[in-house]
Every structure is written in C-alpha cells, then in structure tokens.
Short mmCIF file of C-alpha atoms and ligand atoms in Angstrom, two decimals:
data_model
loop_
_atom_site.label_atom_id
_atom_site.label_comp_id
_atom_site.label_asym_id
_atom_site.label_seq_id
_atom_site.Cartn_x
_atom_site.Cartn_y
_atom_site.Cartn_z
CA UNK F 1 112.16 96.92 81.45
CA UNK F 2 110.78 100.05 81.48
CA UNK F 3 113.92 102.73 80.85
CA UNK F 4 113.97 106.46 82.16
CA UNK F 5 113.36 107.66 78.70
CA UNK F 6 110.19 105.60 77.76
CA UNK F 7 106.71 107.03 77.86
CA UNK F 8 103.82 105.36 80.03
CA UNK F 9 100.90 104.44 78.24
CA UNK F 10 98.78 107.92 80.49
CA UNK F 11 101.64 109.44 78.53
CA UNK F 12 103.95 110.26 81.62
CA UNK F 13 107.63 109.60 81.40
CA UNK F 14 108.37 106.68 82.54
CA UNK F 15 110.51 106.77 86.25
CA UNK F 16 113.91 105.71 86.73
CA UNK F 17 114.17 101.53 86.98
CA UNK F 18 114.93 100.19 90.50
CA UNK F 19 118.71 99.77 91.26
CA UNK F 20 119.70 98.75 94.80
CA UNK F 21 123.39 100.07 96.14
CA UNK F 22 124.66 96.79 95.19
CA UNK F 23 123.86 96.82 91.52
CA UNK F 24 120.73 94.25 92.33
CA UNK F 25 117.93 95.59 89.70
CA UNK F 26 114.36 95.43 91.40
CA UNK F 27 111.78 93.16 88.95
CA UNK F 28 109.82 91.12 91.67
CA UNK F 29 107.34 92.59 93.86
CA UNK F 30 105.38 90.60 96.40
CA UNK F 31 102.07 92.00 97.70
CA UNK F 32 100.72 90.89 100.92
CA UNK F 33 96.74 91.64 100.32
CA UNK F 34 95.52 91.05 103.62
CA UNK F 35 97.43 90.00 106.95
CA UNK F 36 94.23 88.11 107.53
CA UNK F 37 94.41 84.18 107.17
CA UNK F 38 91.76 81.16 107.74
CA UNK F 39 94.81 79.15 109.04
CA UNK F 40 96.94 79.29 111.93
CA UNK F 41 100.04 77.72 111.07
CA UNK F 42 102.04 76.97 113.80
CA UNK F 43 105.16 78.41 113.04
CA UNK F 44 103.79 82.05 111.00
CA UNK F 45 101.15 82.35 113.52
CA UNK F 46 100.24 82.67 117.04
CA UNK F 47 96.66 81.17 117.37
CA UNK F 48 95.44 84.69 119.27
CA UNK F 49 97.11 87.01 116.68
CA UNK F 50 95.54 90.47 116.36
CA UNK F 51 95.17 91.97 112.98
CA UNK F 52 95.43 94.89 111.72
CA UNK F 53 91.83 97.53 111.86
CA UNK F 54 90.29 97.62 108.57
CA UNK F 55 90.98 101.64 108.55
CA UNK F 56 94.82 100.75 108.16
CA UNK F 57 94.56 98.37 105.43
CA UNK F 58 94.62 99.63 101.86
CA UNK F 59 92.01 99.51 99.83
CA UNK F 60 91.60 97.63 96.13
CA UNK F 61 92.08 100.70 94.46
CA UNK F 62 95.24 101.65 96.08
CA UNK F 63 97.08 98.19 96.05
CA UNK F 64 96.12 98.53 92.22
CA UNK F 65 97.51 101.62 92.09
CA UNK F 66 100.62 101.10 94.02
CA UNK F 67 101.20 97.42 92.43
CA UNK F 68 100.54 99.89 89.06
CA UNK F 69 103.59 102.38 90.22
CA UNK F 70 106.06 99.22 90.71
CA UNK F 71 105.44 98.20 87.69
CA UNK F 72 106.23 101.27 85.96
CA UNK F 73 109.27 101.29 87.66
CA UNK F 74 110.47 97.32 86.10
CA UNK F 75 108.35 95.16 88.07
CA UNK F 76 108.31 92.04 85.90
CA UNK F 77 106.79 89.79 88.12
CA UNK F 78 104.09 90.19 90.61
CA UNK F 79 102.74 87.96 93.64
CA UNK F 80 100.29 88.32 95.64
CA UNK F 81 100.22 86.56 99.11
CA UNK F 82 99.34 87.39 102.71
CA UNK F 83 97.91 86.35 105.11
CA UNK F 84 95.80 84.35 102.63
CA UNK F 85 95.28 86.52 99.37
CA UNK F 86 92.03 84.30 98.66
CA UNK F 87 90.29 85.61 101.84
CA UNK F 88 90.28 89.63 101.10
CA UNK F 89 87.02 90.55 99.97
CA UNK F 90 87.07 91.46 96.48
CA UNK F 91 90.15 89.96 95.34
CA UNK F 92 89.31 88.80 91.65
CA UNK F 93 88.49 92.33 91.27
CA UNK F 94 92.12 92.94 92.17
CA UNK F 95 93.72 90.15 89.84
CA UNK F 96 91.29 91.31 87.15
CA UNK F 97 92.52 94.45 87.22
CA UNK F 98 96.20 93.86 87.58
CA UNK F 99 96.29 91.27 84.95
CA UNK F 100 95.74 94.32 82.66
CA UNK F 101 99.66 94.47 82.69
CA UNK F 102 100.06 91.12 81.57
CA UNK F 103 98.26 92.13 78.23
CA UNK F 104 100.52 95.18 77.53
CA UNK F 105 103.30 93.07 77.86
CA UNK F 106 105.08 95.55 81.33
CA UNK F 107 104.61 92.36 83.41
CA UNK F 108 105.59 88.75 82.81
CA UNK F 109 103.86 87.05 85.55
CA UNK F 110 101.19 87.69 87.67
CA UNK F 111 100.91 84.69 89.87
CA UNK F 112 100.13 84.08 93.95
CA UNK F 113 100.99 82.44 97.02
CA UNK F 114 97.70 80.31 98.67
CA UNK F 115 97.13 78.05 101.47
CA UNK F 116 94.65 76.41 98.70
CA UNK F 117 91.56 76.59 101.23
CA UNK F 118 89.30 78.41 98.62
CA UNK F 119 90.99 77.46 95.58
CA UNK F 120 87.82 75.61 94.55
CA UNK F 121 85.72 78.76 94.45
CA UNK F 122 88.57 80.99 92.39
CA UNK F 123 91.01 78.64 90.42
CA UNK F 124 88.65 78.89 87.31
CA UNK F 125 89.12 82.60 87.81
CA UNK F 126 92.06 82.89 87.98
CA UNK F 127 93.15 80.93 85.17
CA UNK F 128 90.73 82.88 83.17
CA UNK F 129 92.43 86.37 84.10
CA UNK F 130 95.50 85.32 83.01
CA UNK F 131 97.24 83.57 86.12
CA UNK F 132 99.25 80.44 85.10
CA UNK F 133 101.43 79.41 88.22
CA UNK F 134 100.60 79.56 91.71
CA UNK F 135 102.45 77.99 94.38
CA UNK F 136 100.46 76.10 96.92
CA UNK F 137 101.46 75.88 100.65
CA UNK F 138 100.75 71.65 102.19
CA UNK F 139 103.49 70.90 104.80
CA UNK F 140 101.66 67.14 105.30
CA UNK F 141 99.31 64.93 103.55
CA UNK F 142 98.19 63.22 107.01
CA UNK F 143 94.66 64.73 107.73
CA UNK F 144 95.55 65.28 111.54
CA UNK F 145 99.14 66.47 111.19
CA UNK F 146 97.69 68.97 108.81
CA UNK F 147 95.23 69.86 111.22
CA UNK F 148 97.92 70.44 114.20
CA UNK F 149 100.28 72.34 112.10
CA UNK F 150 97.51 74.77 110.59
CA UNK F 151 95.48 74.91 113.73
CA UNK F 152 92.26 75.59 111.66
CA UNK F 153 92.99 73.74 107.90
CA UNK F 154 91.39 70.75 106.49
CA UNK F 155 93.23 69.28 104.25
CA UNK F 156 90.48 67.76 102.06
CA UNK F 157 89.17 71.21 101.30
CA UNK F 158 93.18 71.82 100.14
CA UNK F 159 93.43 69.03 98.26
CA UNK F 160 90.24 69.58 96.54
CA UNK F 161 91.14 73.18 96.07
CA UNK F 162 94.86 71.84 93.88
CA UNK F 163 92.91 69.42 91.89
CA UNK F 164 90.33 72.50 91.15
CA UNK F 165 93.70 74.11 90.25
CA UNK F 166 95.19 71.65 87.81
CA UNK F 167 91.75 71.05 86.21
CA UNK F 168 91.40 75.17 85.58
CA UNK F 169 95.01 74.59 83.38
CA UNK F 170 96.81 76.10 86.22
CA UNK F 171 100.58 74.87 87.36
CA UNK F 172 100.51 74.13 90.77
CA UNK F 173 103.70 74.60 93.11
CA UNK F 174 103.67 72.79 96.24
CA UNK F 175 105.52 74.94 99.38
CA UNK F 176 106.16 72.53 101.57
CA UNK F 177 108.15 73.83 105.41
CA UNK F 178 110.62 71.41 106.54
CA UNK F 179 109.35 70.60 110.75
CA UNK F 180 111.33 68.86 113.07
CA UNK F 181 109.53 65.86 114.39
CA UNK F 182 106.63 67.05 112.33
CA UNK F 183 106.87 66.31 108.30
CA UNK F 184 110.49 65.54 108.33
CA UNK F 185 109.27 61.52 108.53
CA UNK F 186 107.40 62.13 105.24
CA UNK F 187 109.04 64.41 102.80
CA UNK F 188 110.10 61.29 100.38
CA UNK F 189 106.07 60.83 99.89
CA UNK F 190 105.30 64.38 99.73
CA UNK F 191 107.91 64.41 96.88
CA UNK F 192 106.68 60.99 95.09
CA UNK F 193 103.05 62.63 95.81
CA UNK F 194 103.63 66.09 93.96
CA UNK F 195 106.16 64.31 91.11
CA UNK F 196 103.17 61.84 90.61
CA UNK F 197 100.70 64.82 89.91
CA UNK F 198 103.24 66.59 87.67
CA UNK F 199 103.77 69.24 90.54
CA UNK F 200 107.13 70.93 91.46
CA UNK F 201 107.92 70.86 95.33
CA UNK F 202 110.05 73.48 97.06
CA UNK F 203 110.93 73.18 100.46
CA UNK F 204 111.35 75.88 102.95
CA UNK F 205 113.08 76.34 106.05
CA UNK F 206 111.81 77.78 108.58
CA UNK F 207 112.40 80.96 109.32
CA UNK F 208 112.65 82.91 112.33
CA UNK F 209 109.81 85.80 111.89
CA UNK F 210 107.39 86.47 114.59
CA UNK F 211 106.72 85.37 117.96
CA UNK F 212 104.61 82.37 117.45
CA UNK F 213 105.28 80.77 121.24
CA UNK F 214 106.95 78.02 120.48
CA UNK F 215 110.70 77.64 120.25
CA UNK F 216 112.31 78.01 116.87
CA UNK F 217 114.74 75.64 117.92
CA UNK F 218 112.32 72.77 118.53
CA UNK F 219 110.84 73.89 114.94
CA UNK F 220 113.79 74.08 112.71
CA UNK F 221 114.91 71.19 110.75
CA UNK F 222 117.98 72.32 108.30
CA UNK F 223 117.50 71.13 104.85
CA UNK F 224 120.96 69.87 104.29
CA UNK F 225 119.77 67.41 106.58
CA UNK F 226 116.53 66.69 104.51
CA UNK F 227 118.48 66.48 101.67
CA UNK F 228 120.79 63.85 102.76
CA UNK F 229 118.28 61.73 103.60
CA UNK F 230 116.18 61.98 100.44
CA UNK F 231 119.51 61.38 98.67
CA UNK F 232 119.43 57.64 99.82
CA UNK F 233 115.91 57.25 98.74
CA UNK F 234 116.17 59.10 95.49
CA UNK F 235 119.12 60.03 92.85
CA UNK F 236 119.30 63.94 93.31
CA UNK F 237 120.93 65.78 89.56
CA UNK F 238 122.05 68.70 90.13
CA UNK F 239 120.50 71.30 87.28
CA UNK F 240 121.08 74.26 86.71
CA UNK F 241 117.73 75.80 86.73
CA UNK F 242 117.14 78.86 88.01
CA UNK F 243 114.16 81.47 88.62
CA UNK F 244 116.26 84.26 90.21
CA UNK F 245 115.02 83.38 93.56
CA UNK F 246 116.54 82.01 96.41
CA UNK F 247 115.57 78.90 95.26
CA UNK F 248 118.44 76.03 94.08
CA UNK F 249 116.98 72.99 92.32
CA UNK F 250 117.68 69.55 91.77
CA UNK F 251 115.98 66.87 89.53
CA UNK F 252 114.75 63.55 91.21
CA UNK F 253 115.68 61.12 88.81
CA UNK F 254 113.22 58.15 90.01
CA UNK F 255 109.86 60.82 89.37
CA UNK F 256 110.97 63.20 86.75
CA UNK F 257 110.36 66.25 88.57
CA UNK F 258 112.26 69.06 90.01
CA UNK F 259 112.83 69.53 93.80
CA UNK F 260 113.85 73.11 94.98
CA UNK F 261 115.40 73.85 98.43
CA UNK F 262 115.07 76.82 100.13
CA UNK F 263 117.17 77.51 102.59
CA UNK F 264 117.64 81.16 104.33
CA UNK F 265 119.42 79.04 106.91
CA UNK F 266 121.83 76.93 106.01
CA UNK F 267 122.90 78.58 102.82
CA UNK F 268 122.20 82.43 102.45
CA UNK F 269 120.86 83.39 98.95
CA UNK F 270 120.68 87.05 98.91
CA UNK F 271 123.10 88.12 96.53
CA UNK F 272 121.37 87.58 93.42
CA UNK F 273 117.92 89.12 95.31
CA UNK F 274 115.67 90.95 93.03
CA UNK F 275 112.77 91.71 95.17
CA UNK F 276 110.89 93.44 97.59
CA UNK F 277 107.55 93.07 99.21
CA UNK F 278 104.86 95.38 100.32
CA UNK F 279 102.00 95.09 103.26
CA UNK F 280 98.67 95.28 103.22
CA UNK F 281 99.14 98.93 104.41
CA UNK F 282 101.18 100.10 102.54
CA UNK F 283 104.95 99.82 104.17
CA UNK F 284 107.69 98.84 101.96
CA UNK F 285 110.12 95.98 103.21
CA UNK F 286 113.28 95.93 101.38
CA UNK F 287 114.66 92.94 103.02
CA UNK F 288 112.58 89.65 104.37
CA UNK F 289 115.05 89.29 107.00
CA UNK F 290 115.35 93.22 108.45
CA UNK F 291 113.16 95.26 110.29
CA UNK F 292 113.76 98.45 108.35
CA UNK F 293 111.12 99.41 106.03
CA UNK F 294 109.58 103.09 104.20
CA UNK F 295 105.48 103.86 104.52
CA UNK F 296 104.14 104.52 101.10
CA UNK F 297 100.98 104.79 102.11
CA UNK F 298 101.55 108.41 103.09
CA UNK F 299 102.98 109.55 99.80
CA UNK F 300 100.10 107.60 97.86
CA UNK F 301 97.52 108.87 99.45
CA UNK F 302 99.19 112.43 99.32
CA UNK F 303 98.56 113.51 95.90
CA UNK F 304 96.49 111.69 93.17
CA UNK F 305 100.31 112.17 91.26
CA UNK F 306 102.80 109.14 91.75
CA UNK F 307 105.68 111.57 91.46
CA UNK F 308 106.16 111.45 95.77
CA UNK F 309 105.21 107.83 95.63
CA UNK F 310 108.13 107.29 92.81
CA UNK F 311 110.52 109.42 94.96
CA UNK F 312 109.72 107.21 98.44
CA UNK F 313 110.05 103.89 96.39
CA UNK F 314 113.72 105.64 95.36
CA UNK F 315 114.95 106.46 98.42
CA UNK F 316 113.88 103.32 100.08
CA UNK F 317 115.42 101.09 97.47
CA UNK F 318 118.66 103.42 98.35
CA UNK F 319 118.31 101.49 101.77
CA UNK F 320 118.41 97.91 100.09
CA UNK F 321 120.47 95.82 102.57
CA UNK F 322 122.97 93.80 101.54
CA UNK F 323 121.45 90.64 102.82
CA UNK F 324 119.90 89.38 105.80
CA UNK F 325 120.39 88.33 109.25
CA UNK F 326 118.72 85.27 110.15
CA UNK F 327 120.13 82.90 112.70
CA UNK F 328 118.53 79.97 114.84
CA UNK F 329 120.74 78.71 117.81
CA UNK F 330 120.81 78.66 121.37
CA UNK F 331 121.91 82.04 121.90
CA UNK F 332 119.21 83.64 119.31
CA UNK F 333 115.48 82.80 121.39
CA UNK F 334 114.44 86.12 120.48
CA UNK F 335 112.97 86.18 116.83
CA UNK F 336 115.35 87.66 114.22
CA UNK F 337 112.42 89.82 112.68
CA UNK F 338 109.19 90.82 115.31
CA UNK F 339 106.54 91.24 112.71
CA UNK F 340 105.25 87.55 111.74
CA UNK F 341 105.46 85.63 107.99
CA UNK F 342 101.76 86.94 107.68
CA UNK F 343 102.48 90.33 107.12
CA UNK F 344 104.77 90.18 104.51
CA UNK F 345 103.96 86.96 103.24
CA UNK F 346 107.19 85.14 102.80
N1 SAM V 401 98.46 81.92 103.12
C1 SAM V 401 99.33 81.70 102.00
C2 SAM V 401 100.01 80.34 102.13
O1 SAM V 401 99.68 79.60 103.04
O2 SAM V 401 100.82 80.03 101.27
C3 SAM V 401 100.36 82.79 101.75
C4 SAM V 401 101.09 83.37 102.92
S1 SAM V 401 102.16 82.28 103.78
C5 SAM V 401 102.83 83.39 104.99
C6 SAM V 401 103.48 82.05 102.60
C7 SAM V 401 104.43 80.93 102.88
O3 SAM V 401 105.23 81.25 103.98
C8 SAM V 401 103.79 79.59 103.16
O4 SAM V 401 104.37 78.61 102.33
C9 SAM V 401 104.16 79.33 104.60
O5 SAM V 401 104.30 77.96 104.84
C10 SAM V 401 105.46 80.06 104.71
N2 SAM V 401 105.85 80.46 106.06
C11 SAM V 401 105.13 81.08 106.99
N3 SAM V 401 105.85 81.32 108.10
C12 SAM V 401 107.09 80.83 107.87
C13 SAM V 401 108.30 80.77 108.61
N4 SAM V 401 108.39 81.29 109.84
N5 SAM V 401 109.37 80.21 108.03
C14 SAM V 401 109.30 79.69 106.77
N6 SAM V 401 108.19 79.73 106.01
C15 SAM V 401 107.10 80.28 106.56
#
C-alpha cells in the first residue's frame, strides 16, 4: 500500500493512505461509469428514470484521473459498474488506460460489474487489458422471467455474452438477486447451472435504494430463508473463504463450487468494510446505505494539482459511517436511500 513517505512514479510524494474513524483502511473503490443502463431491472430501476445531462457526467479523462488519485492513496482493487459500464462510449479506452496500474504493481485487480448484454463485443478486450474476473448479473435463466424482471434484457444475448466471457479466459461471477415469487422457485438450478459451468454464484438481497414503484416488501425475499431451503437440496460446508467483502461463503458439496450470500438484510456486514464508491459525476459515497456523500468533481476540476482532490478524499473518508441503515418492514415504505442502485452501482 502506498505509505506517506513513498514517492509516485510523476515523482510526487505519495498522500497519506485512507483510514476511516473506525480503523477500516480504504483499498476498494467502485466506479459507477455511467448511470445509463440498456436494462430496466425491476427493483434498481423505474422504467421512466431520467438520467443525468451529459454536461454533469465526467469525462474519460477525469474518471482516469480520479480512479488514478485513489489509487495513489491504497486503492488495491478497482471496479467499475454503473448503470451498465459496457454502454459508456469509449470504455475500453478507460480499462486500457487504468489497467496501466495493474502493470506497476499499485493495483491488484481491476475487474467490473456487467449485466453481460455486450459482453460479446468486449470480453476479448478485456481479457486482453488485463481484466481476469468480472461478476455477471442473471437473476433467472427462464427467457420471459428474465424479460419481466429486466424490462428490456434478452437473455440469449446474456448468455451468449458469459460464454464469450469464459472463452476470452475470463472468470465469470454470477450476481444473482434473491425475488419473492420471482426466482426464489429456481435458485437450486441457477446454482447447479453456474457450478456446472465452473462459475461462482453470489446471491444478493435486495436492497432498499431508490424509488422503483413497487413495494420493497412484495420484493424482498431474506436469504436465510433461501438458504434453508437449498440446505435440503444440497449439503452447504461452511468455509472460511473470504474476499473482504460483505460476502460469507459456503461450499455446495454435490457441485464443487462455492455459493456466497449477501445479505445487507438479514445479517449486517459492515464492520470489516473497506470500500467506497464514486458516481459518474464525480460525488463520493462513503457508505452504500447513507445519503451523505462529498463532490470531488469540484476540487478535480479546480486545479490540474490533486493536492485539493487528496484533501476532499481526506476529509470525506473522516465522515466514514460506521455502518448502514437499511431496513425493510411495514413501517419503512419509504426507501432507506433516494438515489437508485444505478448510480452507485451496488
Ligand atoms: N449493470 C450492471 C449489472 O447489471 O450488474 C452493473 C450495475 S447493477 C446496479 C449492479 C448489481 O446491483 C446487479 O447485480 C444488480 O442486480 C444489483 N442491484 C440493483 N439494484 C439492487 C437492489 N435494490 N438491491 C440489491 N441489488 C441490486
């Protein structure tokens, strides 16, 4: 990790690492590219969303330069996600550039988030900067269902897109969101699907972000639930393997492969959190579950200098919650979080 008495390679000293109020260093930063998405998903979108004017949105250059400052500061691992990454104009150009820091050895991983819709144009890209993992979002494998729950997807094109994937040498991760009355009737094959492709599944429960007009309640499916019932179907071993997320992980004996859970929910995972996330303009969210965030596009585009960039990342990482405040239940209809899943990207 870069240390407050190391020199960056421009020869600058390198700034002071991030350290949250409650010890938590700072390694993982995840970039929303674009709030943009070909997909409506039912519960991170509202099919009329408005996005945000072009004029807002910052350009290649900057996200480069601001993914750039980060990483100076002990970024270790970067993701991009969005809205869909794959759909901002110019993105390779982006990855090709940022995967410079994968060959000096400041980051570890540079890796993304994708509804998998134009993974068949990019994956051999992709691989070829220097990408290795990316984590693909498919909450059904029933061509309809998919079409409800993404409003616009088809799941061919997705499915074509992972295979593209795996072919390129790339290690797939499928995201999968637990939904009431939706997947919940499937999960075991979704499992036994991904397994059988030598894929790890996480799932995800859904969280409450955004007004997306339909109840959370009817939407939410808690995934000690899920896992009970995939525990008569399957023997669940408990491993210890971790990533630092919020992710907990379990081996399914009967496949091989590793299920992880998420669940922001049922269980709350913050106290081991080492991230933050950025928009597509700029604004620094310190917490996935709280409204309070710092600009940085001001202090970027300021001066051509990172020094008032450097000092805005400080004082906003000062601000690091302790955790988050997520509930679902009758008395909570109002979303915990207004802005939707889209603009910081989960
Ligand atoms: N478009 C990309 C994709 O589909 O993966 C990246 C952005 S998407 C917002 C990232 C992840 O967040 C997806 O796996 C999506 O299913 C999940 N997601 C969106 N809204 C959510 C919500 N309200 N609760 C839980 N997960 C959500």
């Amino acid at each position: 990790m870069a240390m407050n008495s190391l020199v960056l390679a421009d020869g600058a000293p390198a700034p002071a690492p991030m350290i949250d109020p409650f010890a938590r260093a700072i390694t993982y930063l995840r970039v929303s590219v674009t709030d943009r998405c070909d997909f409506r998903c039912v519960y991170c979108m509202a099919e009329d969303m408005t996005f945000l004017p072009k004029a807002d949105v910052l350009s290649l250059e900057e996200l480069d330069r601001l993914c750039s400052a980060f990483i100076a500061k002990g970024v270790r691992k970067l993701r991009l996600t969005g809205g869909e990454p794959l759909v901002r104009r110019g993105i390779m150009t982006l990855v090709s550039s940022l995967a410079r820091h994968l060959q000096t050895s400041a980051l570890d991983e540079l890796t993304l988030t994708t509804n998998g819709s134009q993974l068949r144009k990019y994956a051999g890209e992709l691989a070829g900067a220097g990408v290795k993992r990316i984590n693909v979002s498919i909450d059904t494998l029933d061509t309809d269902k998919f079409r409800t729950i993404t409003r616009w997807g088809d799941l061919h094109k997705v499915l074509d897109g992972v295979e593209a994937a795996r072919a390129a040498g790339l290690a797939v991760k499928i995201n999968v969101v637990a939904l009431k009355g939706v997947n919940e009737d499937e999960i075991d094959q979704l499992v036994r699907w991904a397994h059988g492709l030598g894929m790890e599944l996480t799932l995800i429960e859904v969280m409450p972000l955004g007004d997306v007009g339909a109840g959370r309640l009817d939407q939410y499916l808690p995934l000690s639930i899920v896992r009970a019932r995939l525990a008569e179907r399957f023997t669940l071993e408990e491993i210890d393997y971790r990533t630092g997320g919020p992710a907990r992980y379990v081996r399914v004996a009967e496949t091989g492969g590793r299920l992880g859970f998420i669940t922001p929910l049922t269980h709350n995972f913050c106290e081991s959190c080492n991230r933050v996330r950025i928009t597509c303009t700029g604004t620094l969210f310190m917490c996935l579950g709280q409204e309070d965030a710092a600009d940085l596009r001001a202090p970027l585009r300021a001066s051509e200098g990172n020094e008032l960039l450097f000092a805005a990342i400080d004082e906003a990482i000062g601000r690091k919650p302790k955790g988050h405040d997520f509930v679902i239940d009758r008395r909570h209809r109002q979303p915990a979080v207004s802005r939707h899943m889209s603009v910081t990207g989960g």
